[in-house]
PDB file of C-alpha atoms and ligand atoms in Angstrom:
ATOM      1  CA  UNK A   1       5.357 -11.796 -23.322  1.00  0.00           C
ATOM      2  CA  UNK A   2       4.845 -15.186 -24.105  1.00  0.00           C
ATOM      3  CA  UNK A   3       4.419 -17.584 -21.091  1.00  0.00           C
ATOM      4  CA  UNK A   4       5.169 -21.371 -21.350  1.00  0.00           C
ATOM      5  CA  UNK A   5       3.512 -23.053 -18.482  1.00  0.00           C
ATOM      6  CA  UNK A   6       4.177 -26.814 -18.344  1.00  0.00           C
ATOM      7  CA  UNK A   7       0.929 -28.833 -16.765  1.00  0.00           C
ATOM      8  CA  UNK A   8       2.708 -31.403 -14.283  1.00  0.00           C
ATOM      9  CA  UNK A   9      -0.212 -33.601 -15.151  1.00  0.00           C
ATOM     10  CA  UNK A  10       1.608 -35.003 -17.677  1.00  0.00           C
ATOM     11  CA  UNK A  11       5.198 -35.177 -15.182  1.00  0.00           C
ATOM     12  CA  UNK A  12       5.996 -38.427 -13.028  1.00  0.00           C
ATOM     13  CA  UNK A  13       4.396 -37.960  -9.957  1.00  0.00           C
ATOM     14  CA  UNK A  14       6.703 -40.396  -8.212  1.00  0.00           C
ATOM     15  CA  UNK A  15       9.475 -37.700  -8.925  1.00  0.00           C
ATOM     16  CA  UNK A  16       7.314 -34.376  -9.030  1.00  0.00           C
ATOM     17  CA  UNK A  17       9.518 -32.779  -7.057  1.00  0.00           C
ATOM     18  CA  UNK A  18      12.467 -33.153  -9.482  1.00  0.00           C
ATOM     19  CA  UNK A  19      10.298 -33.015 -12.203  1.00  0.00           C
ATOM     20  CA  UNK A  20       9.172 -29.093 -11.238  1.00  0.00           C
ATOM     21  CA  UNK A  21      12.752 -28.008 -10.755  1.00  0.00           C
ATOM     22  CA  UNK A  22      14.039 -29.596 -13.833  1.00  0.00           C
ATOM     23  CA  UNK A  23      11.361 -28.389 -15.997  1.00  0.00           C
ATOM     24  CA  UNK A  24      11.678 -24.723 -14.693  1.00  0.00           C
ATOM     25  CA  UNK A  25      15.416 -24.816 -15.243  1.00  0.00           C
ATOM     26  CA  UNK A  26      14.653 -25.794 -18.763  1.00  0.00           C
ATOM     27  CA  UNK A  27      12.959 -22.588 -19.237  1.00  0.00           C
ATOM     28  CA  UNK A  28       9.588 -22.820 -18.347  1.00  0.00           C
ATOM     29  CA  UNK A  29       7.735 -19.720 -17.047  1.00  0.00           C
ATOM     30  CA  UNK A  30       5.069 -21.017 -14.901  1.00  0.00           C
ATOM     31  CA  UNK A  31       4.029 -24.471 -13.251  1.00  0.00           C
ATOM     32  CA  UNK A  32       0.522 -25.307 -14.328  1.00  0.00           C
ATOM     33  CA  UNK A  33      -1.372 -27.285 -11.804  1.00  0.00           C
ATOM     34  CA  UNK A  34      -4.420 -29.359 -12.904  1.00  0.00           C
ATOM     35  CA  UNK A  35      -6.946 -30.038 -10.079  1.00  0.00           C
ATOM     36  CA  UNK A  36      -9.635 -32.744 -10.805  1.00  0.00           C
ATOM     37  CA  UNK A  37     -12.367 -33.604  -8.628  1.00  0.00           C
ATOM     38  CA  UNK A  38     -13.812 -36.801 -10.317  1.00  0.00           C
ATOM     39  CA  UNK A  39     -17.022 -34.815 -10.302  1.00  0.00           C
ATOM     40  CA  UNK A  40     -16.914 -31.860 -12.421  1.00  0.00           C
ATOM     41  CA  UNK A  41     -14.817 -33.750 -14.501  1.00  0.00           C
ATOM     42  CA  UNK A  42     -13.886 -37.259 -14.734  1.00  0.00           C
ATOM     43  CA  UNK A  43     -10.650 -37.549 -13.245  1.00  0.00           C
ATOM     44  CA  UNK A  44      -9.021 -37.278  -9.604  1.00  0.00           C
ATOM     45  CA  UNK A  45      -5.716 -35.597  -9.323  1.00  0.00           C
ATOM     46  CA  UNK A  46      -4.041 -33.269  -7.138  1.00  0.00           C
ATOM     47  CA  UNK A  47      -4.800 -30.814  -4.448  1.00  0.00           C
ATOM     48  CA  UNK A  48      -3.255 -28.254  -1.994  1.00  0.00           C
ATOM     49  CA  UNK A  49      -1.037 -30.569  -0.241  1.00  0.00           C
ATOM     50  CA  UNK A  50       0.360 -31.233  -3.135  1.00  0.00           C
ATOM     51  CA  UNK A  51       1.030 -27.304  -4.043  1.00  0.00           C
ATOM     52  CA  UNK A  52       1.866 -26.452  -0.719  1.00  0.00           C
ATOM     53  CA  UNK A  53       4.743 -29.346  -1.281  1.00  0.00           C
ATOM     54  CA  UNK A  54       6.029 -27.981  -4.499  1.00  0.00           C
ATOM     55  CA  UNK A  55       5.633 -24.490  -3.143  1.00  0.00           C
ATOM     56  CA  UNK A  56       9.527 -24.062  -1.745  1.00  0.00           C
ATOM     57  CA  UNK A  57      11.140 -25.826  -4.570  1.00  0.00           C
ATOM     58  CA  UNK A  58      10.495 -23.027  -7.132  1.00  0.00           C
ATOM     59  CA  UNK A  59       9.541 -19.345  -7.492  1.00  0.00           C
ATOM     60  CA  UNK A  60       7.872 -19.373 -10.696  1.00  0.00           C
ATOM     61  CA  UNK A  61       4.124 -18.709 -10.306  1.00  0.00           C
ATOM     62  CA  UNK A  62       1.878 -21.652  -9.870  1.00  0.00           C
ATOM     63  CA  UNK A  63      -1.004 -21.672 -12.067  1.00  0.00           C
ATOM     64  CA  UNK A  64      -3.962 -23.702 -10.440  1.00  0.00           C
ATOM     65  CA  UNK A  65      -6.539 -24.634 -13.105  1.00  0.00           C
ATOM     66  CA  UNK A  66      -9.349 -26.104 -10.753  1.00  0.00           C
ATOM     67  CA  UNK A  67     -11.477 -28.613 -12.508  1.00  0.00           C
ATOM     68  CA  UNK A  68     -13.582 -28.796  -9.516  1.00  0.00           C
ATOM     69  CA  UNK A  69     -17.212 -28.150  -8.143  1.00  0.00           C
ATOM     70  CA  UNK A  70     -17.760 -26.482  -5.755  1.00  0.00           C
ATOM     71  CA  UNK A  71     -15.339 -24.002  -6.099  1.00  0.00           C
ATOM     72  CA  UNK A  72     -15.368 -21.572  -3.229  1.00  0.00           C
ATOM     73  CA  UNK A  73     -14.507 -23.683  -0.383  1.00  0.00           C
ATOM     74  CA  UNK A  74     -11.419 -25.023  -1.808  1.00  0.00           C
ATOM     75  CA  UNK A  75      -9.894 -21.442  -3.056  1.00  0.00           C
ATOM     76  CA  UNK A  76      -8.511 -20.475   0.511  1.00  0.00           C
ATOM     77  CA  UNK A  77      -6.650 -23.758   0.841  1.00  0.00           C
ATOM     78  CA  UNK A  78      -4.942 -23.035  -2.648  1.00  0.00           C
ATOM     79  CA  UNK A  79      -3.846 -19.859  -1.845  1.00  0.00           C
ATOM     80  CA  UNK A  80      -2.467 -21.000   1.664  1.00  0.00           C
ATOM     81  CA  UNK A  81      -0.802 -23.403  -0.471  1.00  0.00           C
ATOM     82  CA  UNK A  82       1.326 -20.734  -2.436  1.00  0.00           C
ATOM     83  CA  UNK A  83      -0.985 -20.877  -5.339  1.00  0.00           C
ATOM     84  CA  UNK A  84      -0.526 -17.333  -7.567  1.00  0.00           C
ATOM     85  CA  UNK A  85      -3.127 -17.742 -10.134  1.00  0.00           C
ATOM     86  CA  UNK A  86      -6.391 -19.664  -9.743  1.00  0.00           C
ATOM     87  CA  UNK A  87      -8.538 -20.257 -12.777  1.00  0.00           C
ATOM     88  CA  UNK A  88     -12.281 -22.068 -12.483  1.00  0.00           C
ATOM     89  CA  UNK A  89     -14.877 -22.884 -14.852  1.00  0.00           C
ATOM     90  CA  UNK A  90     -18.160 -20.745 -14.678  1.00  0.00           C
ATOM     91  CA  UNK A  91     -20.393 -23.630 -14.670  1.00  0.00           C
ATOM     92  CA  UNK A  92     -18.957 -24.897 -11.492  1.00  0.00           C
ATOM     93  CA  UNK A  93     -19.357 -21.969  -9.529  1.00  0.00           C
ATOM     94  CA  UNK A  94     -22.903 -20.767  -8.360  1.00  0.00           C
ATOM     95  CA  UNK A  95     -21.895 -17.066  -8.141  1.00  0.00           C
ATOM     96  CA  UNK A  96     -18.824 -16.276 -10.641  1.00  0.00           C
ATOM     97  CA  UNK A  97     -18.470 -12.800  -9.578  1.00  0.00           C
ATOM     98  CA  UNK A  98     -18.316 -13.666  -6.091  1.00  0.00           C
ATOM     99  CA  UNK A  99     -15.587 -16.504  -6.725  1.00  0.00           C
ATOM    100  CA  UNK A 100     -13.470 -14.275  -8.727  1.00  0.00           C
ATOM    101  CA  UNK A 101     -13.582 -11.766  -5.780  1.00  0.00           C
ATOM    102  CA  UNK A 102     -12.668 -14.791  -3.402  1.00  0.00           C
ATOM    103  CA  UNK A 103      -9.739 -15.621  -5.369  1.00  0.00           C
ATOM    104  CA  UNK A 104      -8.504 -11.678  -5.438  1.00  0.00           C
ATOM    105  CA  UNK A 105      -9.456 -11.333  -1.555  1.00  0.00           C
ATOM    106  CA  UNK A 106      -6.900 -14.661  -0.646  1.00  0.00           C
ATOM    107  CA  UNK A 107      -4.142 -12.483  -2.349  1.00  0.00           C
ATOM    108  CA  UNK A 108      -3.961 -14.737  -6.018  1.00  0.00           C
ATOM    109  CA  UNK A 109      -4.689 -13.589  -9.427  1.00  0.00           C
ATOM    110  CA  UNK A 110      -8.178 -14.517 -10.824  1.00  0.00           C
ATOM    111  CA  UNK A 111      -9.585 -16.100 -14.084  1.00  0.00           C
ATOM    112  CA  UNK A 112     -12.258 -17.988 -15.836  1.00  0.00           C
ATOM    113  CA  UNK A 113     -11.704 -21.307 -17.867  1.00  0.00           C
ATOM    114  CA  UNK A 114     -14.037 -21.745 -20.995  1.00  0.00           C
ATOM    115  CA  UNK A 115     -14.514 -25.375 -22.175  1.00  0.00           C
ATOM    116  CA  UNK A 116     -14.852 -25.826 -25.732  1.00  0.00           C
ATOM    117  CA  UNK A 117     -18.600 -25.534 -25.968  1.00  0.00           C
ATOM    118  CA  UNK A 118     -18.867 -22.672 -23.234  1.00  0.00           C
ATOM    119  CA  UNK A 119     -19.558 -19.181 -24.709  1.00  0.00           C
ATOM    120  CA  UNK A 120     -17.683 -16.169 -23.631  1.00  0.00           C
ATOM    121  CA  UNK A 121     -20.378 -14.200 -22.609  1.00  0.00           C
ATOM    122  CA  UNK A 122     -19.290 -15.145 -18.921  1.00  0.00           C
ATOM    123  CA  UNK A 123     -16.495 -12.517 -19.479  1.00  0.00           C
ATOM    124  CA  UNK A 124     -18.835  -9.735 -20.026  1.00  0.00           C
ATOM    125  CA  UNK A 125     -19.965  -8.298 -16.899  1.00  0.00           C
ATOM    126  CA  UNK A 126     -16.725  -9.335 -14.766  1.00  0.00           C
ATOM    127  CA  UNK A 127     -13.886  -7.969 -17.064  1.00  0.00           C
ATOM    128  CA  UNK A 128     -12.664  -5.774 -14.243  1.00  0.00           C
ATOM    129  CA  UNK A 129     -12.111  -9.255 -11.722  1.00  0.00           C
ATOM    130  CA  UNK A 130     -10.199 -10.826 -14.565  1.00  0.00           C
ATOM    131  CA  UNK A 131      -6.291 -11.067 -14.800  1.00  0.00           C
ATOM    132  CA  UNK A 132      -6.529 -14.023 -16.834  1.00  0.00           C
ATOM    133  CA  UNK A 133      -8.634 -15.709 -19.604  1.00  0.00           C
ATOM    134  CA  UNK A 134      -8.290 -19.506 -20.267  1.00  0.00           C
ATOM    135  CA  UNK A 135      -9.498 -21.194 -23.255  1.00  0.00           C
ATOM    136  CA  UNK A 136      -9.728 -24.914 -23.344  1.00  0.00           C
ATOM    137  CA  UNK A 137      -8.822 -26.343 -26.574  1.00  0.00           C
ATOM    138  CA  UNK A 138      -9.698 -30.071 -25.386  1.00  0.00           C
ATOM    139  CA  UNK A 139     -12.350 -30.963 -23.168  1.00  0.00           C
ATOM    140  CA  UNK A 140     -10.933 -30.986 -19.672  1.00  0.00           C
ATOM    141  CA  UNK A 141     -10.317 -34.099 -17.838  1.00  0.00           C
ATOM    142  CA  UNK A 142      -7.141 -35.632 -19.021  1.00  0.00           C
ATOM    143  CA  UNK A 143      -3.558 -34.822 -21.017  1.00  0.00           C
ATOM    144  CA  UNK A 144      -2.888 -35.968 -24.367  1.00  0.00           C
ATOM    145  CA  UNK A 145      -5.723 -34.934 -26.087  1.00  0.00           C
ATOM    146  CA  UNK A 146      -5.770 -33.356 -29.449  1.00  0.00           C
ATOM    147  CA  UNK A 147      -5.934 -29.667 -30.271  1.00  0.00           C
ATOM    148  CA  UNK A 148      -9.735 -28.955 -31.120  1.00  0.00           C
ATOM    149  CA  UNK A 149      -9.544 -26.372 -34.163  1.00  0.00           C
ATOM    150  CA  UNK A 150     -12.268 -24.424 -33.358  1.00  0.00           C
ATOM    151  CA  UNK A 151     -10.618 -22.847 -30.511  1.00  0.00           C
ATOM    152  CA  UNK A 152      -8.466 -20.463 -33.239  1.00  0.00           C
ATOM    153  CA  UNK A 153     -11.277 -18.712 -33.908  1.00  0.00           C
ATOM    154  CA  UNK A 154     -12.650 -18.604 -30.056  1.00  0.00           C
ATOM    155  CA  UNK A 155      -9.169 -17.257 -29.205  1.00  0.00           C
ATOM    156  CA  UNK A 156      -9.351 -14.515 -31.948  1.00  0.00           C
ATOM    157  CA  UNK A 157     -13.015 -13.671 -30.389  1.00  0.00           C
ATOM    158  CA  UNK A 158     -11.286 -13.498 -26.630  1.00  0.00           C
ATOM    159  CA  UNK A 159      -8.277 -11.447 -27.707  1.00  0.00           C
ATOM    160  CA  UNK A 160     -10.500  -8.763 -29.465  1.00  0.00           C
ATOM    161  CA  UNK A 161     -12.988  -8.657 -26.489  1.00  0.00           C
ATOM    162  CA  UNK A 162      -9.802  -8.410 -23.834  1.00  0.00           C
ATOM    163  CA  UNK A 163      -7.864  -5.738 -26.216  1.00  0.00           C
ATOM    164  CA  UNK A 164     -10.842  -3.646 -26.523  1.00  0.00           C
ATOM    165  CA  UNK A 165     -11.219  -3.848 -22.418  1.00  0.00           C
ATOM    166  CA  UNK A 166      -7.307  -3.115 -22.103  1.00  0.00           C
ATOM    167  CA  UNK A 167      -7.630   0.246 -24.148  1.00  0.00           C
ATOM    168  CA  UNK A 168     -10.676   1.282 -22.232  1.00  0.00           C
ATOM    169  CA  UNK A 169      -9.248   0.374 -19.128  1.00  0.00           C
ATOM    170  CA  UNK A 170      -5.715   0.098 -19.382  1.00  0.00           C
ATOM    171  CA  UNK A 171      -5.333  -3.049 -17.403  1.00  0.00           C
ATOM    172  CA  UNK A 172      -3.919  -6.305 -19.018  1.00  0.00           C
ATOM    173  CA  UNK A 173      -5.700  -9.626 -19.244  1.00  0.00           C
ATOM    174  CA  UNK A 174      -3.597 -12.851 -20.028  1.00  0.00           C
ATOM    175  CA  UNK A 175      -5.116 -14.749 -22.797  1.00  0.00           C
ATOM    176  CA  UNK A 176      -3.992 -18.387 -22.075  1.00  0.00           C
ATOM    177  CA  UNK A 177      -4.602 -21.778 -23.693  1.00  0.00           C
ATOM    178  CA  UNK A 178      -4.750 -25.186 -22.364  1.00  0.00           C
ATOM    179  CA  UNK A 179      -4.704 -28.696 -24.430  1.00  0.00           C
ATOM    180  CA  UNK A 180      -2.876 -30.339 -27.341  1.00  0.00           C
ATOM    181  CA  UNK A 181      -0.190 -27.434 -27.581  1.00  0.00           C
ATOM    182  CA  UNK A 182       2.565 -28.883 -29.485  1.00  0.00           C
ATOM    183  CA  UNK A 183       5.872 -27.283 -31.557  1.00  0.00           C
ATOM    184  CA  UNK A 184       3.875 -27.970 -34.842  1.00  0.00           C
ATOM    185  CA  UNK A 185       0.983 -25.794 -33.628  1.00  0.00           C
ATOM    186  CA  UNK A 186       1.832 -23.251 -31.288  1.00  0.00           C
ATOM    187  CA  UNK A 187       2.646 -20.706 -33.613  1.00  0.00           C
ATOM    188  CA  UNK A 188      -1.056 -20.416 -35.093  1.00  0.00           C
ATOM    189  CA  UNK A 189      -1.996 -20.322 -31.723  1.00  0.00           C
ATOM    190  CA  UNK A 190      -0.103 -17.574 -30.772  1.00  0.00           C
ATOM    191  CA  UNK A 191      -1.139 -15.822 -33.896  1.00  0.00           C
ATOM    192  CA  UNK A 192      -4.790 -16.284 -32.902  1.00  0.00           C
ATOM    193  CA  UNK A 193      -3.961 -14.440 -29.991  1.00  0.00           C
ATOM    194  CA  UNK A 194      -2.948 -16.564 -27.125  1.00  0.00           C
ATOM    195  CA  UNK A 195      -0.058 -15.071 -25.063  1.00  0.00           C
ATOM    196  CA  UNK A 196       0.319 -17.935 -22.371  1.00  0.00           C
ATOM    197  CA  UNK A 197       0.404 -21.817 -23.544  1.00  0.00           C
ATOM    198  CA  UNK A 198      -0.058 -24.572 -21.274  1.00  0.00           C
ATOM    199  CA  UNK A 199       1.922 -27.789 -22.429  1.00  0.00           C
ATOM    200  CA  UNK A 200       1.610 -31.124 -20.660  1.00  0.00           C
ATOM    201  CA  UNK A 201       2.464 -34.126 -22.692  1.00  0.00           C
ATOM    202  CA  UNK A 202       4.361 -32.205 -25.424  1.00  0.00           C
ATOM    203  CA  UNK A 203       6.972 -30.850 -22.780  1.00  0.00           C
ATOM    204  CA  UNK A 204       6.884 -34.089 -20.397  1.00  0.00           C
ATOM    205  CA  UNK A 205       6.346 -36.509 -22.836  1.00  0.00           C
ATOM    206  CA  UNK A 206       9.538 -35.649 -24.214  1.00  0.00           C
ATOM    207  CA  UNK A 207      11.920 -36.255 -21.329  1.00  0.00           C
ATOM    208  CA  UNK A 208      10.384 -39.526 -20.382  1.00  0.00           C
ATOM    209  CA  UNK A 209      12.708 -42.012 -21.797  1.00  0.00           C
ATOM    210  CA  UNK A 210      15.602 -39.504 -21.364  1.00  0.00           C
ATOM    211  CA  UNK A 211      17.270 -37.400 -19.279  1.00  0.00           C
ATOM    212  CA  UNK A 212      15.369 -34.133 -17.780  1.00  0.00           C
ATOM    213  CA  UNK A 213      17.725 -32.355 -20.102  1.00  0.00           C
ATOM    214  CA  UNK A 214      15.579 -33.006 -22.919  1.00  0.00           C
ATOM    215  CA  UNK A 215      12.892 -30.539 -21.447  1.00  0.00           C
ATOM    216  CA  UNK A 216      15.111 -27.919 -22.454  1.00  0.00           C
ATOM    217  CA  UNK A 217      15.209 -28.983 -26.391  1.00  0.00           C
ATOM    218  CA  UNK A 218      11.323 -28.762 -26.267  1.00  0.00           C
ATOM    219  CA  UNK A 219      10.847 -25.398 -24.330  1.00  0.00           C
ATOM    220  CA  UNK A 220      13.629 -24.107 -26.908  1.00  0.00           C
ATOM    221  CA  UNK A 221      11.581 -25.185 -29.834  1.00  0.00           C
ATOM    222  CA  UNK A 222       8.335 -24.188 -28.332  1.00  0.00           C
ATOM    223  CA  UNK A 223       9.805 -20.900 -28.013  1.00  0.00           C
ATOM    224  CA  UNK A 224      11.702 -20.541 -31.470  1.00  0.00           C
ATOM    225  CA  UNK A 225       7.970 -21.065 -32.843  1.00  0.00           C
ATOM    226  CA  UNK A 226       6.934 -17.967 -30.946  1.00  0.00           C
ATOM    227  CA  UNK A 227       9.730 -16.213 -32.384  1.00  0.00           C
ATOM    228  CA  UNK A 228       8.502 -16.752 -35.437  1.00  0.00           C
ATOM    229  CA  UNK A 229       5.689 -14.077 -34.769  1.00  0.00           C
TER     230      UNK A 229
HETATM  231  C1  LIG B   1      -6.666 -31.044 -19.257  1.00  0.00           C
HETATM  232  C2  LIG B   1      -5.935 -30.289 -18.631  1.00  0.00           C
HETATM  233  C3  LIG B   1      -4.629 -29.703 -19.017  1.00  0.00           C
HETATM  234  C4  LIG B   1      -3.546 -31.000 -19.712  1.00  0.00           C
HETATM  235  C5  LIG B   1      -3.016 -30.563 -20.800  1.00  0.00           C
HETATM  236  O1  LIG B   1      -7.808 -31.061 -18.686  1.00  0.00           O
HETATM  237  O2  LIG B   1      -6.253 -29.028 -18.176  1.00  0.00           O
HETATM  238  O3  LIG B   1      -3.613 -29.070 -18.647  1.00  0.00           O
HETATM  239  O4  LIG B   1      -2.885 -31.350 -18.784  1.00  0.00           O
HETATM  240  O5  LIG B   1      -2.263 -31.745 -21.220  1.00  0.00           O
HETATM  241  P1  LIG B   1      -1.691 -31.641 -22.895  1.00  0.00           P
HETATM  242  O6  LIG B   1      -0.786 -30.604 -23.473  1.00  0.00           O
HETATM  243  O7  LIG B   1      -1.055 -32.986 -22.827  1.00  0.00           O
HETATM  244  O8  LIG B   1      -3.041 -31.627 -23.902  1.00  0.00           O
HETATM  245 ZN1  LIG B   2      -4.898 -27.285 -17.299  1.00  0.00          ZN
END
């Protein structure tokens, strides 16, 4: 029920395919795929071509986090490239409801991403179009930043909204957290209500100086912390 989604933003891009295979073999559940456009966020990363290149290497869901503006034009490209989940920032879309519907029409699960200072109100009228809600626990744009503590209270608030919706609709919505998730804070983040955890530097930073088996150790340690809940 807890999902661990390593962000390949912190992987070795010269060996990206190997990194994807190794991290899934080490026990990761999803591949988190950070898309940045040097416009909505001040960094530039990877697009649909790279998604299509890693797609044949794993059956694990690819969780595409769009940090781009505009959003809609690129959605079908990611669906064709094999994305399973597509999330975007509501501030980056002119028509949030339409973008959520577009993601589903393209056969993917859809979700909204909330920056640290973005209110959760964007959820209110689109709960039926959400499969996932992602709370940023850092400002988007870079890996390796410090977890922002106020995210814990915000996770609890999002969890309450999702639980109320689940009770009335019978439909599940995942609550994912992204930024600064480590072995020493994942348990309190889970207690606040998250059930999917993006970890970039915590996972890929660990294996950097040794062999790929190190990913096993980190992922097992993250899961052991979640087992304590
Ligand atoms: C930031 C990205 C995150 C980032 C997480 O904009 O959305 O996914 O890679 O990296 P860590 O786990 O290193 O904070
Ligand atoms: Zn991300």
